[in-house]
Amino acid sequence: MELQSEVITTDIFINGEARPATGGGTYDIFNPARPSELVGKAASGTKEDVDEAVRAAHAAFPAWSGLSYAERAAMLRNVATELAADQADLTARSQLFTREHGKIAQETMIELSRIGERFEQAATFGEALDEDERIQGARFDTLVHRQPAGVAALVVPWNWPLAILGCKLPQALAAGNCVVVKPSANSALVPSLTLHRIAAMLPPGVVNIITGSASRIGDPLIGHLLVRKINFTGSVDVGRHVMKVAAQNITPLVLELGGNDAGIICQDAQLDDAAFERMYWAVFGSSGQICYAMKRMYVHESRYDEVVDGFLAKCDAAVVGDGLLAETNMGPLNNAKQLKVVTDMIAQARAQGADVRECGQVPDEELYNGGGYFQKPALVLNADPSLSVVREEQFGPALPIMKYKTDEEAIALANDSEFGLASSIWSEDTDRALGMARKIESGYTFFNDHGPRAQDGLGPFGGFKLSGIGRNMGRDGVLGFTEAHCISAPSGKLI
Ligand code: NAP
Ligand code: MG
């Protein structure tokens, strides 16, 4: 596959077949590092296409849900094997992914490989569900059968489109659902190419893919009467809207929304080069565009200067530029809107007199200043708690660093947020860290690390408060795509 130079066009995929959108419409996707470079054209799906895709999924559902969990697990494992088989194709898709998205090649490769791993995991959690739960009461025997829900609508954002699909697509399939996937308009090419491959390995109608503008296809999908589960990852505002639309049909939903994760660096934290390296990726991986990146850092006052010096040195070594180059460890942001969110927060901090340090190396100044969506890593030292970079989700390469005095104060500061996605505690004392972790209002707490590099996908993932409702991944991730169906009879009949 030659993806480097040609402008590729991706189709929608319905009932086993790739085809252009009804009416043949497409829209353009440009390189975020060089916004005048056209990378590809994605199909502009219509509401008629959405309806056809949902109906294809509905039609495929009886046969797919009629398989045992073990039979589906075997098919999902086969998908994982096939996805890993063609290394040359993987490399080509990884490069195209950097060009359409901006993130560095190392991360696009991780993302493309991780989806196969998630198929393996979902297969394992799924096959255990062939066994009904058996409840023997005084008067009744009850079997709790996990029944596939039906058609699931899966909506993903642009930041890690395939990794995030890996948290819901294989789980929905393992549970016996047929799906319609809507990738984000901002990153649709490689997600589509990859999903088409997956869809083609499964019976027609099991996986259907629609790209295009959310304003045309969003509500027709999530509001469709035949959709029985919605699994949405994205912003709080769109999440609220999705919940309202879902209310029409009482469609159950999972919402994975934003985060403003706190990292707490305790007085007994081990602060060596390896720790600062993990911290760097926890904060600045994908240029900070990770829902559970560390977005607020609270440091015990006795270690504050040491953390700032060590972390600044690490950030100064950041190389910001074209993600295709091996030397680059920070690409551009994905889009102009997201760049503005972050640069506005940095400007507000500066305007209010905060100590803002922009760090990092820029090997190609012409590229950096050439209109691409670049922002070097920025640290806001001793940030005032009222600043927007502290209170809101920056979703970009800016980090406020603040001091605290006691463990109780650190916990209160971490919880002083409308979000509750993830958090981290950096300490050499596991008992202390565990005691603190249990008081933090977030769906995940990491020790001495933070974010995707610290996670294996076996536990359930999701947020408290505005960070969402429900969980993806792990056993819960598969159960979330089922309905519990109790089959009950007088004692002695079923068990
Ligand atoms: P977004 O604007 O909310 O979009 C998310 C997805 O929803 C996109 O595919 C978007 O399509 C689609 N959409 C928009 N309106 C819709 C509608 N009416 N019906 C159905 N779908 C609709 O979010 P984003 O800017 O892409 O992503 C960044 C946000 O996602 C951040 O807040 C980040 O924290 C959050 N996020 C959360 C997690 C998590 O697991 N908690 C993971 C990653 C990201 P278009 O792109 O075509 O508009
Ligand atoms: Mg913030």
Coordinates of C-alpha atoms and ligand atoms in Angstrom, one line a residue:
M1 CA 0.0 0.0 0.0
E2 CA 1.5 3.3 -1.1
L3 CA 0.1 5.8 1.4
Q4 CA 2.9 8.4 1.5
S5 CA 2.3 10.5 -1.5
E6 CA -1.1 9.7 -3.0
V7 CA -4.3 11.4 -1.6
I8 CA -6.4 8.5 -0.5
T9 CA -10.1 8.3 -0.3
T10 CA -12.0 6.1 2.2
D11 CA -15.5 4.7 1.9
I12 CA -18.2 3.8 4.3
F13 CA -18.7 0.1 5.0
I14 CA -22.2 -1.5 5.3
N15 CA -23.2 -5.1 5.3
G16 CA -19.9 -6.5 4.2
E17 CA -19.2 -3.9 1.4
A18 CA -17.2 -0.8 1.1
R19 CA -18.8 1.9 -0.9
P20 CA -19.0 5.7 -1.3
A21 CA -21.5 7.6 0.7
T22 CA -24.9 8.1 -0.8
G23 CA -24.5 11.0 -3.2
G24 CA -20.7 10.4 -3.4
G25 CA -19.8 13.2 -1.0
T26 CA -16.4 13.4 0.7
Y27 CA -14.6 15.9 2.8
D28 CA -10.9 16.7 3.1
I29 CA -8.4 15.8 5.8
F30 CA -5.2 17.9 6.0
N31 CA -1.9 17.3 7.8
P32 CA -1.9 19.2 11.1
A33 CA 1.9 19.8 10.8
R34 CA 1.3 21.3 7.4
P35 CA -2.3 22.4 7.1
S36 CA -2.1 23.0 3.3
E37 CA -1.1 19.4 2.6
L38 CA -4.2 17.3 1.7
V39 CA -3.8 13.8 3.1
G40 CA -7.0 12.2 2.1
K41 CA -10.8 12.4 1.6
A42 CA -13.2 10.6 3.8
A43 CA -16.7 9.6 2.8
S44 CA -19.4 12.1 3.9
G45 CA -22.1 9.7 5.2
T46 CA -25.7 10.7 5.1
K47 CA -28.7 9.9 7.4
E48 CA -29.9 7.4 4.8
D49 CA -26.5 5.6 5.1
V50 CA -26.8 5.6 8.9
D51 CA -30.3 4.0 8.6
E52 CA -29.0 1.4 6.2
A53 CA -26.0 0.6 8.4
V54 CA -28.2 0.2 11.5
R55 CA -30.6 -2.0 9.6
A56 CA -27.7 -4.1 8.3
A57 CA -26.5 -4.5 11.9
H58 CA -30.0 -5.4 13.1
A59 CA -30.4 -8.0 10.3
A60 CA -27.0 -9.6 11.2
F61 CA -27.8 -9.7 14.9
P62 CA -29.8 -13.0 15.2
A63 CA -27.0 -15.1 13.7
W64 CA -24.2 -13.3 15.5
S65 CA -25.9 -13.3 18.9
G66 CA -26.9 -16.9 18.3
L67 CA -23.2 -18.0 18.4
S68 CA -21.8 -19.1 21.7
Y69 CA -19.5 -16.7 23.5
A70 CA -16.7 -19.2 22.8
E71 CA -17.4 -19.2 19.1
R72 CA -17.3 -15.5 18.9
A73 CA -14.1 -15.4 21.0
A74 CA -12.4 -17.7 18.4
M75 CA -13.4 -15.3 15.6
L76 CA -12.1 -12.3 17.6
R77 CA -8.8 -14.0 18.3
N78 CA -8.5 -14.6 14.5
V79 CA -9.0 -10.8 13.9
A80 CA -6.2 -10.1 16.4
T81 CA -3.9 -12.5 14.6
E82 CA -4.7 -11.2 11.1
L83 CA -4.3 -7.6 12.2
A84 CA -0.8 -8.3 13.3
A85 CA 0.2 -10.4 10.3
D86 CA 1.0 -7.8 7.7
Q87 CA 3.9 -5.7 9.1
A88 CA 4.4 -3.7 5.8
D89 CA 0.8 -2.6 5.8
L90 CA 1.0 -1.8 9.5
T91 CA 3.9 0.5 8.9
A92 CA 2.2 2.2 5.9
R93 CA -1.0 2.8 8.0
S94 CA 1.1 4.1 10.9
Q95 CA 2.8 6.7 8.6
L96 CA -0.5 7.8 7.1
F97 CA -1.9 8.0 10.6
T98 CA 0.8 10.5 11.6
R99 CA 0.1 12.6 8.6
E100 CA -3.7 12.8 9.2
H101 CA -3.5 13.1 12.9
G102 CA -0.2 14.7 13.9
K103 CA 0.9 12.4 16.6
I104 CA 4.4 10.8 16.5
A105 CA 5.0 7.6 14.6
Q106 CA 5.9 5.7 17.8
E107 CA 2.4 6.4 19.1
T108 CA 0.5 5.6 15.9
M109 CA 2.3 2.3 15.9
I110 CA 1.3 1.6 19.5
E111 CA -2.2 2.5 18.7
L112 CA -2.5 0.3 15.7
S113 CA -1.0 -2.7 17.5
R114 CA -3.0 -2.2 20.7
I115 CA -6.3 -2.8 19.1
G116 CA -5.4 -6.4 18.4
E117 CA -4.4 -6.9 22.0
R118 CA -7.8 -5.6 23.1
F119 CA -9.5 -8.2 20.8
E120 CA -7.6 -10.9 22.6
Q121 CA -8.7 -9.5 26.0
A122 CA -12.3 -9.1 25.1
A123 CA -12.4 -12.7 23.7
T124 CA -11.1 -14.0 27.1
F125 CA -13.6 -12.0 29.2
G126 CA -16.4 -12.9 26.8
E127 CA -16.0 -16.7 26.7
A128 CA -16.4 -16.9 30.5
L129 CA -20.0 -15.7 29.9
D130 CA -21.2 -18.9 28.3
E131 CA -21.6 -20.1 31.9
D132 CA -24.7 -18.7 33.4
E133 CA -24.6 -17.3 37.0
R134 CA -26.5 -19.8 39.1
I135 CA -28.5 -18.6 42.2
Q136 CA -30.0 -21.2 44.4
G137 CA -32.6 -19.6 46.7
A138 CA -34.9 -21.1 49.3
R139 CA -37.8 -21.2 46.8
F140 CA -36.4 -20.6 43.4
D141 CA -33.5 -21.6 41.1
T142 CA -32.4 -18.6 39.1
L143 CA -30.0 -18.6 36.1
V144 CA -28.6 -15.2 35.2
H145 CA -28.0 -15.3 31.5
R146 CA -26.0 -12.5 29.8
Q147 CA -27.9 -11.8 26.7
P148 CA -26.4 -9.7 23.9
A149 CA -28.2 -6.3 23.7
G150 CA -28.6 -5.7 20.0
V151 CA -27.3 -3.0 17.7
A152 CA -24.6 -0.9 19.4
A153 CA -23.6 2.6 18.3
L154 CA -20.0 3.3 19.0
V155 CA -18.7 6.9 18.8
V156 CA -15.1 7.8 19.2
P157 CA -13.1 11.1 19.3
W158 CA -10.0 12.0 17.3
N159 CA -7.3 11.8 19.9
W160 CA -6.8 8.0 20.1
P161 CA -9.5 6.8 17.7
L162 CA -8.3 3.2 17.4
A163 CA -7.1 2.6 20.9
I164 CA -10.4 4.0 22.2
L165 CA -12.3 1.7 19.8
G166 CA -10.2 -1.1 21.3
C167 CA -12.0 -0.4 24.6
K168 CA -15.5 -0.8 23.2
L169 CA -15.6 -2.5 19.7
P170 CA -14.2 -6.0 20.6
Q171 CA -16.2 -5.9 23.9
A172 CA -19.4 -5.2 22.0
L173 CA -18.6 -7.9 19.5
A174 CA -17.6 -10.4 22.2
A175 CA -20.9 -9.8 23.9
G176 CA -22.8 -10.6 20.7
N177 CA -23.8 -7.2 19.5
C178 CA -23.6 -5.9 15.9
V179 CA -22.2 -2.4 15.6
V180 CA -22.2 0.8 13.7
V181 CA -19.0 2.8 14.3
K182 CA -18.7 6.5 13.8
P183 CA -15.0 7.7 13.9
S184 CA -14.3 11.4 14.4
A185 CA -14.3 13.7 11.3
N186 CA -10.8 14.9 12.4
S187 CA -9.2 11.4 12.1
A188 CA -11.2 9.2 9.8
L189 CA -8.8 7.8 7.2
V190 CA -6.7 5.2 9.1
P191 CA -9.5 4.4 11.5
S192 CA -11.7 3.6 8.4
L193 CA -9.0 1.6 6.6
T194 CA -8.4 -0.4 9.8
L195 CA -12.0 -0.9 10.6
H196 CA -12.7 -2.0 7.0
R197 CA -10.2 -4.8 7.5
I198 CA -11.8 -5.9 10.7
A199 CA -15.3 -5.7 9.3
A200 CA -14.3 -7.8 6.3
M201 CA -13.0 -10.6 8.6
L202 CA -16.5 -10.9 10.3
P203 CA -19.9 -11.9 8.8
P204 CA -21.5 -9.1 6.8
G205 CA -23.4 -6.6 8.9
V206 CA -21.6 -7.3 12.1
V207 CA -19.4 -4.2 11.8
N208 CA -20.5 -1.2 9.8
I209 CA -18.7 2.1 9.6
I210 CA -20.0 5.6 8.8
T211 CA -17.8 8.7 8.5
G212 CA -18.9 12.2 8.0
S213 CA -20.1 15.3 9.7
A214 CA -21.6 14.7 13.2
S215 CA -24.2 17.4 12.4
R216 CA -25.6 15.2 9.7
I217 CA -25.1 11.6 11.0
G218 CA -24.7 12.0 14.8
D219 CA -28.3 12.3 15.9
P220 CA -29.7 9.9 13.3
L221 CA -27.3 7.2 14.7
I222 CA -27.6 7.7 18.4
G223 CA -31.4 8.4 18.2
H224 CA -32.1 5.4 15.9
L225 CA -34.9 3.3 17.4
L226 CA -33.1 0.0 16.6
V227 CA -30.0 1.1 18.5
R228 CA -30.0 -0.7 21.9
K229 CA -26.7 0.5 23.4
I230 CA -24.7 3.8 22.9
N231 CA -21.1 3.9 23.8
F232 CA -19.7 7.4 23.4
T233 CA -16.3 8.8 24.1
G234 CA -15.7 12.6 23.7
S235 CA -16.3 15.9 25.3
V236 CA -18.6 16.7 28.2
D237 CA -20.8 19.1 26.0
V238 CA -21.4 16.5 23.3
G239 CA -21.9 13.8 26.0
R240 CA -24.7 15.9 27.5
H241 CA -26.3 16.1 24.1
V242 CA -26.0 12.4 23.5
M243 CA -27.6 11.7 26.8
K244 CA -30.6 13.9 25.9
V245 CA -31.0 12.2 22.5
A246 CA -30.7 8.8 24.2
A247 CA -33.5 9.7 26.6
Q248 CA -36.0 9.7 23.8
N249 CA -35.7 5.9 23.4
I250 CA -34.4 5.2 26.9
T251 CA -31.3 3.8 25.2
P252 CA -28.7 2.7 27.8
L253 CA -25.4 4.5 27.3
V254 CA -21.8 4.6 28.5
L255 CA -20.2 8.1 28.4
E256 CA -16.4 8.4 28.6
L257 CA -15.9 12.1 28.8
G258 CA -13.1 14.6 29.7
G259 CA -10.6 14.6 32.5
N260 CA -8.5 17.0 34.5
D261 CA -6.3 14.4 36.3
A262 CA -4.3 15.3 39.3
G263 CA -0.9 13.8 40.0
I264 CA 0.3 13.9 43.6
I265 CA 4.1 13.9 44.1
C266 CA 4.7 12.9 47.8
Q267 CA 7.6 13.9 50.0
D268 CA 8.9 10.3 49.8
A269 CA 8.7 10.0 45.9
Q270 CA 11.6 8.5 44.1
L271 CA 12.7 11.2 41.7
D272 CA 15.3 9.8 39.3
D273 CA 15.6 10.1 35.6
A274 CA 13.3 7.1 35.0
A275 CA 10.6 8.8 37.1
F276 CA 10.9 12.1 35.2
E277 CA 10.7 10.2 32.0
R278 CA 7.5 8.5 33.1
M279 CA 6.1 11.9 34.2
Y280 CA 7.0 13.4 30.9
W281 CA 4.9 10.8 28.9
A282 CA 2.1 11.0 31.6
V283 CA 1.8 14.7 30.9
F284 CA 2.9 15.3 27.3
G285 CA 2.2 12.0 25.5
S286 CA 0.3 12.8 22.3
S287 CA 1.0 16.5 23.0
G288 CA -1.2 16.2 26.0
Q289 CA -4.2 15.1 24.0
I290 CA -5.1 12.1 26.2
C291 CA -8.2 12.0 28.3
Y292 CA -6.3 10.6 31.3
A293 CA -3.1 12.6 30.9
M294 CA -1.8 14.1 34.1
K295 CA -3.2 17.7 33.8
R296 CA -2.6 19.1 37.3
M297 CA 0.6 18.3 39.3
Y298 CA 0.6 18.8 43.1
V299 CA 4.0 18.5 44.7
H300 CA 4.8 18.3 48.4
E301 CA 6.4 21.6 49.3
S302 CA 9.7 19.9 50.5
R303 CA 10.3 18.5 46.9
Y304 CA 8.8 21.3 44.8
D305 CA 12.1 22.8 43.6
E306 CA 13.6 19.4 42.8
V307 CA 10.5 18.4 40.8
V308 CA 10.4 21.6 38.9
D309 CA 14.2 21.4 38.1
G310 CA 14.1 17.7 37.1
F311 CA 10.9 18.0 35.1
L312 CA 12.0 21.2 33.3
A313 CA 15.2 19.5 32.2
K314 CA 13.1 16.6 30.8
C315 CA 10.8 19.0 29.0
D316 CA 13.7 21.0 27.6
A317 CA 14.8 17.8 25.9
A318 CA 11.4 17.5 24.1
V319 CA 11.8 17.7 20.3
V320 CA 8.7 19.3 18.8
G321 CA 8.1 18.9 15.0
D322 CA 7.0 16.5 12.3
G323 CA 5.8 13.3 13.9
L324 CA 7.2 11.2 11.0
L325 CA 10.8 11.9 12.1
A326 CA 12.3 9.5 14.6
E327 CA 13.9 12.4 16.6
T328 CA 10.5 14.0 17.2
N329 CA 8.8 13.2 20.5
M330 CA 6.0 15.8 20.3
G331 CA 4.0 16.4 17.2
P332 CA 1.5 19.2 16.5
L333 CA -2.0 19.3 18.1
N334 CA -4.6 17.7 15.9
N335 CA -6.6 20.7 15.0
A336 CA -6.8 24.5 15.2
K337 CA -9.7 24.5 17.7
Q338 CA -7.7 22.4 20.2
L339 CA -4.6 24.6 19.7
K340 CA -6.6 27.7 20.5
V341 CA -7.9 26.1 23.7
V342 CA -4.4 25.5 25.0
T343 CA -2.8 28.7 23.8
D344 CA -5.7 30.7 25.3
M345 CA -5.0 29.1 28.7
I346 CA -1.3 29.8 28.5
A347 CA -2.0 33.4 27.5
Q348 CA -4.5 33.8 30.4
A349 CA -1.8 32.5 32.8
R350 CA 0.7 34.9 31.4
A351 CA -1.7 37.8 31.5
Q352 CA -2.3 37.1 35.2
G353 CA 1.4 37.2 35.9
A354 CA 2.0 33.5 36.3
D355 CA 5.5 32.1 35.9
V356 CA 5.1 30.3 32.5
R357 CA 8.1 28.3 31.1
E358 CA 7.9 27.1 27.5
C359 CA 10.5 24.4 26.9
G360 CA 11.6 22.0 24.2
Q361 CA 13.7 22.0 21.1
V362 CA 12.4 22.9 17.7
P363 CA 14.7 21.5 15.0
D364 CA 12.7 23.0 12.1
E365 CA 11.7 26.5 13.0
E366 CA 10.2 27.1 9.5
L367 CA 7.9 24.2 10.0
Y368 CA 7.1 25.2 13.6
N369 CA 6.1 28.7 12.5
G370 CA 4.6 27.6 9.2
G371 CA 0.9 27.5 10.3
G372 CA 0.9 23.9 11.7
Y373 CA -0.8 23.4 15.1
F374 CA 2.4 23.4 17.2
Q375 CA 2.8 24.3 20.8
K376 CA 5.9 23.5 22.8
P377 CA 5.5 22.0 26.3
A378 CA 4.6 24.8 28.7
L379 CA 4.8 24.6 32.5
V380 CA 2.8 27.0 34.7
L381 CA 4.7 27.2 38.0
N382 CA 3.0 27.9 41.3
A383 CA -0.2 28.2 39.3
D384 CA -3.1 30.1 41.0
P385 CA -6.0 27.7 41.5
S386 CA -8.4 30.0 39.7
L387 CA -6.5 29.8 36.4
S388 CA -8.4 28.0 33.6
V389 CA -5.4 25.6 33.0
V390 CA -6.0 24.4 36.6
R391 CA -9.8 24.3 36.6
E392 CA -10.5 23.1 33.1
E393 CA -9.3 20.3 30.7
Q394 CA -6.4 21.7 28.7
F395 CA -6.1 18.6 26.4
G396 CA -2.8 20.0 25.1
P397 CA 0.9 20.5 26.2
A398 CA 0.5 22.8 29.2
L399 CA 0.8 21.7 32.9
P400 CA 0.2 23.7 36.1
I401 CA 2.5 22.7 39.0
M402 CA 1.4 23.6 42.5
K403 CA 2.6 22.9 46.1
Y404 CA 0.8 21.2 49.0
K405 CA 1.7 20.6 52.7
T406 CA -0.2 17.5 53.9
D407 CA -1.6 14.3 52.4
E408 CA -5.1 15.5 53.4
E409 CA -4.6 18.8 51.5
A410 CA -3.4 16.9 48.4
I411 CA -6.5 14.7 48.4
A412 CA -8.8 17.7 48.8
L413 CA -7.0 19.5 46.0
A414 CA -7.2 16.4 43.7
N415 CA -10.9 16.1 44.5
D416 CA -11.6 19.9 44.0
S417 CA -12.6 19.3 40.4
E418 CA -15.8 18.6 38.5
F419 CA -13.9 15.8 36.7
G420 CA -12.9 12.4 38.1
L421 CA -11.3 10.3 35.3
A422 CA -7.9 9.2 36.7
S423 CA -5.2 10.3 39.2
S424 CA -1.8 9.2 40.4
I425 CA 0.3 9.1 43.6
W426 CA 4.0 9.1 43.4
S427 CA 5.4 7.7 46.7
E428 CA 7.7 4.9 47.8
D429 CA 5.3 4.0 50.6
T430 CA 2.6 1.7 49.1
D431 CA 0.4 1.7 52.2
R432 CA 0.4 5.4 52.3
A433 CA -0.3 5.7 48.6
L434 CA -3.1 3.1 48.9
G435 CA -4.7 5.0 51.8
M436 CA -4.6 8.2 49.8
A437 CA -5.9 6.5 46.6
R438 CA -9.0 5.2 48.3
K439 CA -10.1 8.7 49.1
I440 CA -9.7 10.1 45.6
E441 CA -12.8 10.5 43.4
S442 CA -11.6 9.1 40.1
G443 CA -12.1 5.9 38.1
Y444 CA -8.4 4.9 38.1
T445 CA -5.4 5.8 40.3
F446 CA -1.9 4.9 39.2
F447 CA 1.2 4.6 41.4
N448 CA 4.4 6.3 40.3
D449 CA 3.1 6.6 36.7
H450 CA 0.0 7.8 35.0
G451 CA -1.9 7.2 31.7
P452 CA -2.0 4.7 28.9
R453 CA 1.6 3.6 29.3
A454 CA 0.8 2.5 32.9
Q455 CA -2.4 0.5 32.1
D456 CA -2.9 -3.0 30.8
G457 CA -6.7 -2.8 30.0
L458 CA -7.7 -5.6 32.3
G459 CA -9.6 -3.4 34.8
P460 CA -12.7 -1.4 34.1
F461 CA -12.1 2.2 32.9
G462 CA -14.3 5.2 33.3
G463 CA -14.9 8.3 35.3
F464 CA -16.6 9.9 38.3
K465 CA -18.6 13.2 38.1
L466 CA -18.4 15.0 34.7
S467 CA -15.9 12.4 33.4
G468 CA -18.8 10.1 32.6
I469 CA -21.1 7.2 33.3
G470 CA -20.3 3.5 33.1
R471 CA -17.2 1.6 32.3
N472 CA -15.3 0.2 29.3
M473 CA -12.7 -2.6 29.2
G474 CA -12.2 -5.4 31.6
R475 CA -15.0 -7.8 32.4
D476 CA -17.4 -4.9 33.1
G477 CA -16.7 -3.6 29.5
V478 CA -18.1 -6.8 28.0
L479 CA -21.0 -7.0 30.6
G480 CA -22.0 -3.4 29.7
F481 CA -22.9 -4.6 26.2
T482 CA -25.3 -7.3 27.6
E483 CA -28.6 -7.3 29.4
A484 CA -29.0 -9.5 32.5
H485 CA -31.7 -12.0 31.8
C486 CA -32.9 -14.0 34.7
I487 CA -34.5 -17.4 34.0
S488 CA -36.2 -18.7 37.1
A489 CA -38.2 -21.8 38.2
P490 CA -39.1 -23.4 41.5
S491 CA -36.2 -25.0 43.4
G492 CA -34.8 -28.1 42.0
K493 CA -35.9 -27.5 38.4
L494 CA -32.8 -25.6 37.0
I495 CA -30.0 -26.2 39.4
Ligands
NAP1 P1 -16.3 15.6 20.7 O1 -16.3 16.9 20.0 O2 -17.2 15.5 21.9 O3 -16.5 14.5 19.7 C1 -16.5 13.1 20.0 C2 -17.2 12.3 18.9 O4 -18.6 12.6 19.0 C3 -16.7 12.6 17.5 O5 -16.7 11.4 16.8 C4 -17.8 13.6 17.1 O6 -17.9 13.7 15.7 C5 -19.0 12.9 17.7 N1 -20.2 13.7 17.7 C6 -20.4 15.1 17.8 N2 -21.7 15.4 17.8 C7 -22.4 14.2 17.8 C8 -23.8 13.9 17.9 N3 -24.7 14.8 17.9 N4 -24.1 12.6 17.8 C9 -23.2 11.6 17.8 N5 -21.8 11.9 17.7 C10 -21.5 13.1 17.8 O7 -14.8 15.3 21.3 P2 -13.4 15.4 20.7 O8 -13.0 16.9 20.5 O9 -13.4 14.6 19.4 O10 -12.5 14.7 21.7 C11 -11.9 15.3 22.8 C12 -12.6 15.0 24.1 O11 -12.8 13.7 24.3 C13 -11.8 15.5 25.3 O12 -12.7 16.1 26.2 C14 -11.3 14.2 25.9 O13 -11.1 14.3 27.3 C15 -12.4 13.3 25.6 N6 -11.9 11.9 25.7 C16 -12.4 11.1 26.7 C17 -11.9 9.8 26.8 C18 -12.3 8.9 27.9 O14 -12.1 7.7 27.8 N7 -12.9 9.4 29.0 C19 -11.0 9.4 25.8 C20 -10.5 10.2 24.9 C21 -11.0 11.5 24.8 P3 -17.1 14.8 14.8 O15 -15.6 14.6 15.2 O16 -17.4 14.3 13.5 O17 -17.6 16.1 15.2
MG2 MG -6.4 21.5 33.6

